[in-house]
């Protein structure tokens, strides 16, 4: 993939991210630059809501938490998938993800490039669960979880009522 959409939602106590992008140095640098373009620094990010567990949406969550102390939230069904994957070795995780990517039609060179990283490091594990209808901890904003399973068991869309927006992840 050439890119993954990551959104920054401002709030009265600092910004929140919707998704984080791939666990890759180039993706991390792109995220840092994009956050700075909004007038913020990565250290100001207070949390991230992950629409689903796939590595193009959740891969940088651990690095974000390690850098900023931000909380990470996800639907319980996808947290269960991550817990299952956490019991696998890194090679088993790589093989599992590579198999899924091949089924989805990813070019072989992209699959092999991903196999050289840990697509879902253990540090990705969310520390907050968001069930359907849950209000997201983002002072000054009305942001709610909408459970939309299918693309993944716990896929979430996020409804920003005060902005009349719906963040759809891969739904």
PDB file of C-alpha atoms in Angstrom:
ATOM      1  CA  UNK A   1       0.000   0.000   0.000  1.00  0.00           C
ATOM      2  CA  UNK A   2       1.262   3.461  -0.821  1.00  0.00           C
ATOM      3  CA  UNK A   3      -0.547   4.990   2.125  1.00  0.00           C
ATOM      4  CA  UNK A   4      -3.064   4.526   4.912  1.00  0.00           C
ATOM      5  CA  UNK A   5      -5.353   7.294   6.052  1.00  0.00           C
ATOM      6  CA  UNK A   6      -4.582   8.494   9.573  1.00  0.00           C
ATOM      7  CA  UNK A   7      -6.737  11.253  11.011  1.00  0.00           C
ATOM      8  CA  UNK A   8      -6.004  13.770  13.758  1.00  0.00           C
ATOM      9  CA  UNK A   9      -9.043  14.971  15.699  1.00  0.00           C
ATOM     10  CA  UNK A  10      -8.439  18.013  17.842  1.00  0.00           C
ATOM     11  CA  UNK A  11      -9.909  18.187  21.335  1.00  0.00           C
ATOM     12  CA  UNK A  12      -9.795  20.519  24.313  1.00  0.00           C
ATOM     13  CA  UNK A  13      -7.038  18.463  25.989  1.00  0.00           C
ATOM     14  CA  UNK A  14      -4.972  17.659  22.888  1.00  0.00           C
ATOM     15  CA  UNK A  15      -5.286  15.693  19.669  1.00  0.00           C
ATOM     16  CA  UNK A  16      -6.353  12.118  19.148  1.00  0.00           C
ATOM     17  CA  UNK A  17      -5.421   9.893  16.197  1.00  0.00           C
ATOM     18  CA  UNK A  18      -7.750   7.634  14.280  1.00  0.00           C
ATOM     19  CA  UNK A  19      -5.429   4.785  13.201  1.00  0.00           C
ATOM     20  CA  UNK A  20      -1.628   5.041  13.116  1.00  0.00           C
ATOM     21  CA  UNK A  21      -0.233   3.427   9.946  1.00  0.00           C
ATOM     22  CA  UNK A  22       2.385   0.760   9.206  1.00  0.00           C
ATOM     23  CA  UNK A  23       5.140  -0.178  11.650  1.00  0.00           C
ATOM     24  CA  UNK A  24       7.910   1.204   9.461  1.00  0.00           C
ATOM     25  CA  UNK A  25      10.428   4.056   9.872  1.00  0.00           C
ATOM     26  CA  UNK A  26       9.159   5.857   6.753  1.00  0.00           C
ATOM     27  CA  UNK A  27       5.590   5.674   8.062  1.00  0.00           C
ATOM     28  CA  UNK A  28       6.700   6.994  11.453  1.00  0.00           C
ATOM     29  CA  UNK A  29       8.470   9.953   9.852  1.00  0.00           C
ATOM     30  CA  UNK A  30       5.416  10.676   7.687  1.00  0.00           C
ATOM     31  CA  UNK A  31       3.207  10.585  10.787  1.00  0.00           C
ATOM     32  CA  UNK A  32       5.504  12.978  12.673  1.00  0.00           C
ATOM     33  CA  UNK A  33       5.507  15.420   9.745  1.00  0.00           C
ATOM     34  CA  UNK A  34       1.743  15.226   9.275  1.00  0.00           C
ATOM     35  CA  UNK A  35       1.073  15.887  12.966  1.00  0.00           C
ATOM     36  CA  UNK A  36       3.424  18.881  12.844  1.00  0.00           C
ATOM     37  CA  UNK A  37       1.542  20.222   9.809  1.00  0.00           C
ATOM     38  CA  UNK A  38      -1.562  20.446  12.021  1.00  0.00           C
ATOM     39  CA  UNK A  39       0.301  22.686  14.467  1.00  0.00           C
ATOM     40  CA  UNK A  40       0.874  19.916  17.027  1.00  0.00           C
ATOM     41  CA  UNK A  41       3.753  17.670  18.032  1.00  0.00           C
ATOM     42  CA  UNK A  42       3.542  13.914  18.395  1.00  0.00           C
ATOM     43  CA  UNK A  43       4.085  14.345  22.149  1.00  0.00           C
ATOM     44  CA  UNK A  44       0.739  16.168  22.387  1.00  0.00           C
ATOM     45  CA  UNK A  45      -1.226  13.183  21.051  1.00  0.00           C
ATOM     46  CA  UNK A  46      -3.212  11.839  24.002  1.00  0.00           C
ATOM     47  CA  UNK A  47      -4.660   8.688  22.434  1.00  0.00           C
ATOM     48  CA  UNK A  48      -5.352   6.647  19.327  1.00  0.00           C
ATOM     49  CA  UNK A  49      -8.476   4.778  18.302  1.00  0.00           C
ATOM     50  CA  UNK A  50      -7.698   1.901  15.964  1.00  0.00           C
ATOM     51  CA  UNK A  51     -10.462   1.055  13.524  1.00  0.00           C
ATOM     52  CA  UNK A  52      -9.156  -2.516  13.320  1.00  0.00           C
ATOM     53  CA  UNK A  53      -6.120  -4.672  14.030  1.00  0.00           C
ATOM     54  CA  UNK A  54      -4.623  -4.860  10.509  1.00  0.00           C
ATOM     55  CA  UNK A  55      -0.992  -3.694  10.443  1.00  0.00           C
ATOM     56  CA  UNK A  56      -1.575  -0.828   8.018  1.00  0.00           C
ATOM     57  CA  UNK A  57      -3.951   0.722  10.568  1.00  0.00           C
ATOM     58  CA  UNK A  58      -2.505  -0.436  13.900  1.00  0.00           C
ATOM     59  CA  UNK A  59       1.211  -0.982  13.252  1.00  0.00           C
ATOM     60  CA  UNK A  60       2.530   2.248  14.783  1.00  0.00           C
ATOM     61  CA  UNK A  61       0.313   2.168  17.877  1.00  0.00           C
ATOM     62  CA  UNK A  62       3.067   0.722  20.066  1.00  0.00           C
ATOM     63  CA  UNK A  63       5.619   3.261  18.893  1.00  0.00           C
ATOM     64  CA  UNK A  64       3.109   6.048  19.537  1.00  0.00           C
ATOM     65  CA  UNK A  65       2.507   4.771  23.081  1.00  0.00           C
ATOM     66  CA  UNK A  66       6.256   4.379  23.767  1.00  0.00           C
ATOM     67  CA  UNK A  67       6.954   7.923  22.528  1.00  0.00           C
ATOM     68  CA  UNK A  68       3.993   9.778  24.021  1.00  0.00           C
ATOM     69  CA  UNK A  69       2.348   7.608  26.685  1.00  0.00           C
ATOM     70  CA  UNK A  70      -0.867   7.805  24.632  1.00  0.00           C
ATOM     71  CA  UNK A  71      -3.664   5.345  25.329  1.00  0.00           C
ATOM     72  CA  UNK A  72      -4.712   2.931  22.561  1.00  0.00           C
ATOM     73  CA  UNK A  73      -8.334   1.827  22.051  1.00  0.00           C
ATOM     74  CA  UNK A  74      -9.946  -0.847  19.876  1.00  0.00           C
ATOM     75  CA  UNK A  75     -13.053  -3.048  19.785  1.00  0.00           C
ATOM     76  CA  UNK A  76     -12.849  -6.124  22.084  1.00  0.00           C
ATOM     77  CA  UNK A  77     -13.215  -8.589  19.168  1.00  0.00           C
ATOM     78  CA  UNK A  78     -10.057  -7.275  17.499  1.00  0.00           C
ATOM     79  CA  UNK A  79      -8.251  -7.120  20.843  1.00  0.00           C
ATOM     80  CA  UNK A  80      -8.968 -10.867  21.100  1.00  0.00           C
ATOM     81  CA  UNK A  81      -7.369 -11.405  17.678  1.00  0.00           C
ATOM     82  CA  UNK A  82      -4.270  -9.478  18.777  1.00  0.00           C
ATOM     83  CA  UNK A  83      -4.051 -11.547  21.967  1.00  0.00           C
ATOM     84  CA  UNK A  84      -4.153 -14.702  19.852  1.00  0.00           C
ATOM     85  CA  UNK A  85      -1.426 -13.364  17.555  1.00  0.00           C
ATOM     86  CA  UNK A  86       0.679 -12.342  20.578  1.00  0.00           C
ATOM     87  CA  UNK A  87       1.026 -16.038  21.490  1.00  0.00           C
ATOM     88  CA  UNK A  88       2.621 -16.715  18.124  1.00  0.00           C
ATOM     89  CA  UNK A  89       6.297 -16.242  17.422  1.00  0.00           C
ATOM     90  CA  UNK A  90       7.255 -13.287  15.248  1.00  0.00           C
ATOM     91  CA  UNK A  91       7.790 -15.683  12.327  1.00  0.00           C
ATOM     92  CA  UNK A  92       4.345 -17.222  12.833  1.00  0.00           C
ATOM     93  CA  UNK A  93       2.776 -13.707  12.923  1.00  0.00           C
ATOM     94  CA  UNK A  94       4.632 -12.806   9.734  1.00  0.00           C
ATOM     95  CA  UNK A  95       3.420 -15.976   8.027  1.00  0.00           C
ATOM     96  CA  UNK A  96      -0.182 -15.442   9.177  1.00  0.00           C
ATOM     97  CA  UNK A  97      -0.223 -11.828   7.954  1.00  0.00           C
ATOM     98  CA  UNK A  98       1.592 -12.733   4.698  1.00  0.00           C
ATOM     99  CA  UNK A  99      -1.002 -15.421   3.954  1.00  0.00           C
ATOM    100  CA  UNK A 100      -3.830 -12.914   4.482  1.00  0.00           C
ATOM    101  CA  UNK A 101      -2.118 -10.316   2.302  1.00  0.00           C
ATOM    102  CA  UNK A 102      -1.584 -12.810  -0.525  1.00  0.00           C
ATOM    103  CA  UNK A 103      -5.266 -13.796  -0.370  1.00  0.00           C
ATOM    104  CA  UNK A 104      -6.138 -10.095  -0.624  1.00  0.00           C
ATOM    105  CA  UNK A 105      -4.040  -9.780  -3.780  1.00  0.00           C
ATOM    106  CA  UNK A 106      -1.012  -7.891  -2.464  1.00  0.00           C
ATOM    107  CA  UNK A 107       2.013  -7.982  -4.804  1.00  0.00           C
ATOM    108  CA  UNK A 108       4.599 -10.539  -3.700  1.00  0.00           C
ATOM    109  CA  UNK A 109       7.324  -7.863  -3.290  1.00  0.00           C
ATOM    110  CA  UNK A 110       5.101  -6.045  -0.761  1.00  0.00           C
ATOM    111  CA  UNK A 111       4.397  -9.262   1.121  1.00  0.00           C
ATOM    112  CA  UNK A 112       8.119 -10.046   1.315  1.00  0.00           C
ATOM    113  CA  UNK A 113       8.949  -6.486   2.437  1.00  0.00           C
ATOM    114  CA  UNK A 114       6.455  -6.863   5.274  1.00  0.00           C
ATOM    115  CA  UNK A 115       7.996 -10.188   6.285  1.00  0.00           C
ATOM    116  CA  UNK A 116      11.195  -8.306   7.167  1.00  0.00           C
ATOM    117  CA  UNK A 117       9.398  -6.425   9.971  1.00  0.00           C
ATOM    118  CA  UNK A 118       7.166  -7.356  12.882  1.00  0.00           C
ATOM    119  CA  UNK A 119       3.833  -6.214  11.437  1.00  0.00           C
ATOM    120  CA  UNK A 120       2.040  -6.319  14.781  1.00  0.00           C
ATOM    121  CA  UNK A 121       4.504  -5.919  17.647  1.00  0.00           C
ATOM    122  CA  UNK A 122       3.224  -6.817  21.116  1.00  0.00           C
ATOM    123  CA  UNK A 123       3.295  -3.124  22.065  1.00  0.00           C
ATOM    124  CA  UNK A 124       0.306  -2.575  19.730  1.00  0.00           C
ATOM    125  CA  UNK A 125      -2.002  -4.167  22.329  1.00  0.00           C
ATOM    126  CA  UNK A 126      -4.721  -1.651  23.237  1.00  0.00           C
ATOM    127  CA  UNK A 127      -5.252  -0.629  26.834  1.00  0.00           C
ATOM    128  CA  UNK A 128      -8.860   0.501  26.272  1.00  0.00           C
ATOM    129  CA  UNK A 129     -11.842  -1.382  24.850  1.00  0.00           C
ATOM    130  CA  UNK A 130     -14.511   0.324  22.750  1.00  0.00           C
ATOM    131  CA  UNK A 131     -17.795  -1.519  22.441  1.00  0.00           C
ATOM    132  CA  UNK A 132     -20.521  -0.478  20.024  1.00  0.00           C
ATOM    133  CA  UNK A 133     -21.868   2.947  20.988  1.00  0.00           C
ATOM    134  CA  UNK A 134     -19.058   3.726  23.426  1.00  0.00           C
ATOM    135  CA  UNK A 135     -18.213   7.386  23.904  1.00  0.00           C
ATOM    136  CA  UNK A 136     -14.525   7.945  23.240  1.00  0.00           C
ATOM    137  CA  UNK A 137     -12.510   9.798  25.871  1.00  0.00           C
ATOM    138  CA  UNK A 138     -11.857  12.977  23.913  1.00  0.00           C
ATOM    139  CA  UNK A 139     -12.841  16.063  25.917  1.00  0.00           C
ATOM    140  CA  UNK A 140     -14.503  18.794  23.904  1.00  0.00           C
ATOM    141  CA  UNK A 141     -15.693  16.415  21.158  1.00  0.00           C
ATOM    142  CA  UNK A 142     -18.613  14.032  20.673  1.00  0.00           C
ATOM    143  CA  UNK A 143     -16.898  10.952  19.227  1.00  0.00           C
ATOM    144  CA  UNK A 144     -18.517   7.515  19.399  1.00  0.00           C
ATOM    145  CA  UNK A 145     -17.671   3.965  18.333  1.00  0.00           C
ATOM    146  CA  UNK A 146     -19.868   2.234  15.753  1.00  0.00           C
ATOM    147  CA  UNK A 147     -19.172  -1.507  15.498  1.00  0.00           C
ATOM    148  CA  UNK A 148     -19.078  -2.558  11.832  1.00  0.00           C
ATOM    149  CA  UNK A 149     -17.759  -6.144  11.733  1.00  0.00           C
ATOM    150  CA  UNK A 150     -16.863  -7.727   8.430  1.00  0.00           C
ATOM    151  CA  UNK A 151     -13.483  -6.463   7.331  1.00  0.00           C
ATOM    152  CA  UNK A 152     -12.288  -7.678  10.724  1.00  0.00           C
ATOM    153  CA  UNK A 153     -14.296  -9.109  13.653  1.00  0.00           C
ATOM    154  CA  UNK A 154     -14.026  -5.870  15.608  1.00  0.00           C
ATOM    155  CA  UNK A 155     -13.912  -3.268  12.860  1.00  0.00           C
ATOM    156  CA  UNK A 156     -15.045   0.146  14.087  1.00  0.00           C
ATOM    157  CA  UNK A 157     -16.267   3.264  12.375  1.00  0.00           C
ATOM    158  CA  UNK A 158     -16.141   6.445  14.439  1.00  0.00           C
ATOM    159  CA  UNK A 159     -18.933   9.007  14.422  1.00  0.00           C
ATOM    160  CA  UNK A 160     -17.835  12.567  15.178  1.00  0.00           C
ATOM    161  CA  UNK A 161     -21.298  14.009  15.803  1.00  0.00           C
ATOM    162  CA  UNK A 162     -20.142  17.581  16.446  1.00  0.00           C
ATOM    163  CA  UNK A 163     -18.220  17.561  13.151  1.00  0.00           C
ATOM    164  CA  UNK A 164     -20.855  15.684  11.139  1.00  0.00           C
ATOM    165  CA  UNK A 165     -18.218  13.108  10.082  1.00  0.00           C
ATOM    166  CA  UNK A 166     -17.862   9.358   9.974  1.00  0.00           C
ATOM    167  CA  UNK A 167     -14.380   7.809   9.956  1.00  0.00           C
ATOM    168  CA  UNK A 168     -14.801   4.467   8.194  1.00  0.00           C
ATOM    169  CA  UNK A 169     -11.440   2.688   8.445  1.00  0.00           C
ATOM    170  CA  UNK A 170     -11.664  -0.051   5.803  1.00  0.00           C
ATOM    171  CA  UNK A 171     -15.448  -0.509   6.027  1.00  0.00           C
TER     172      UNK A 171
END
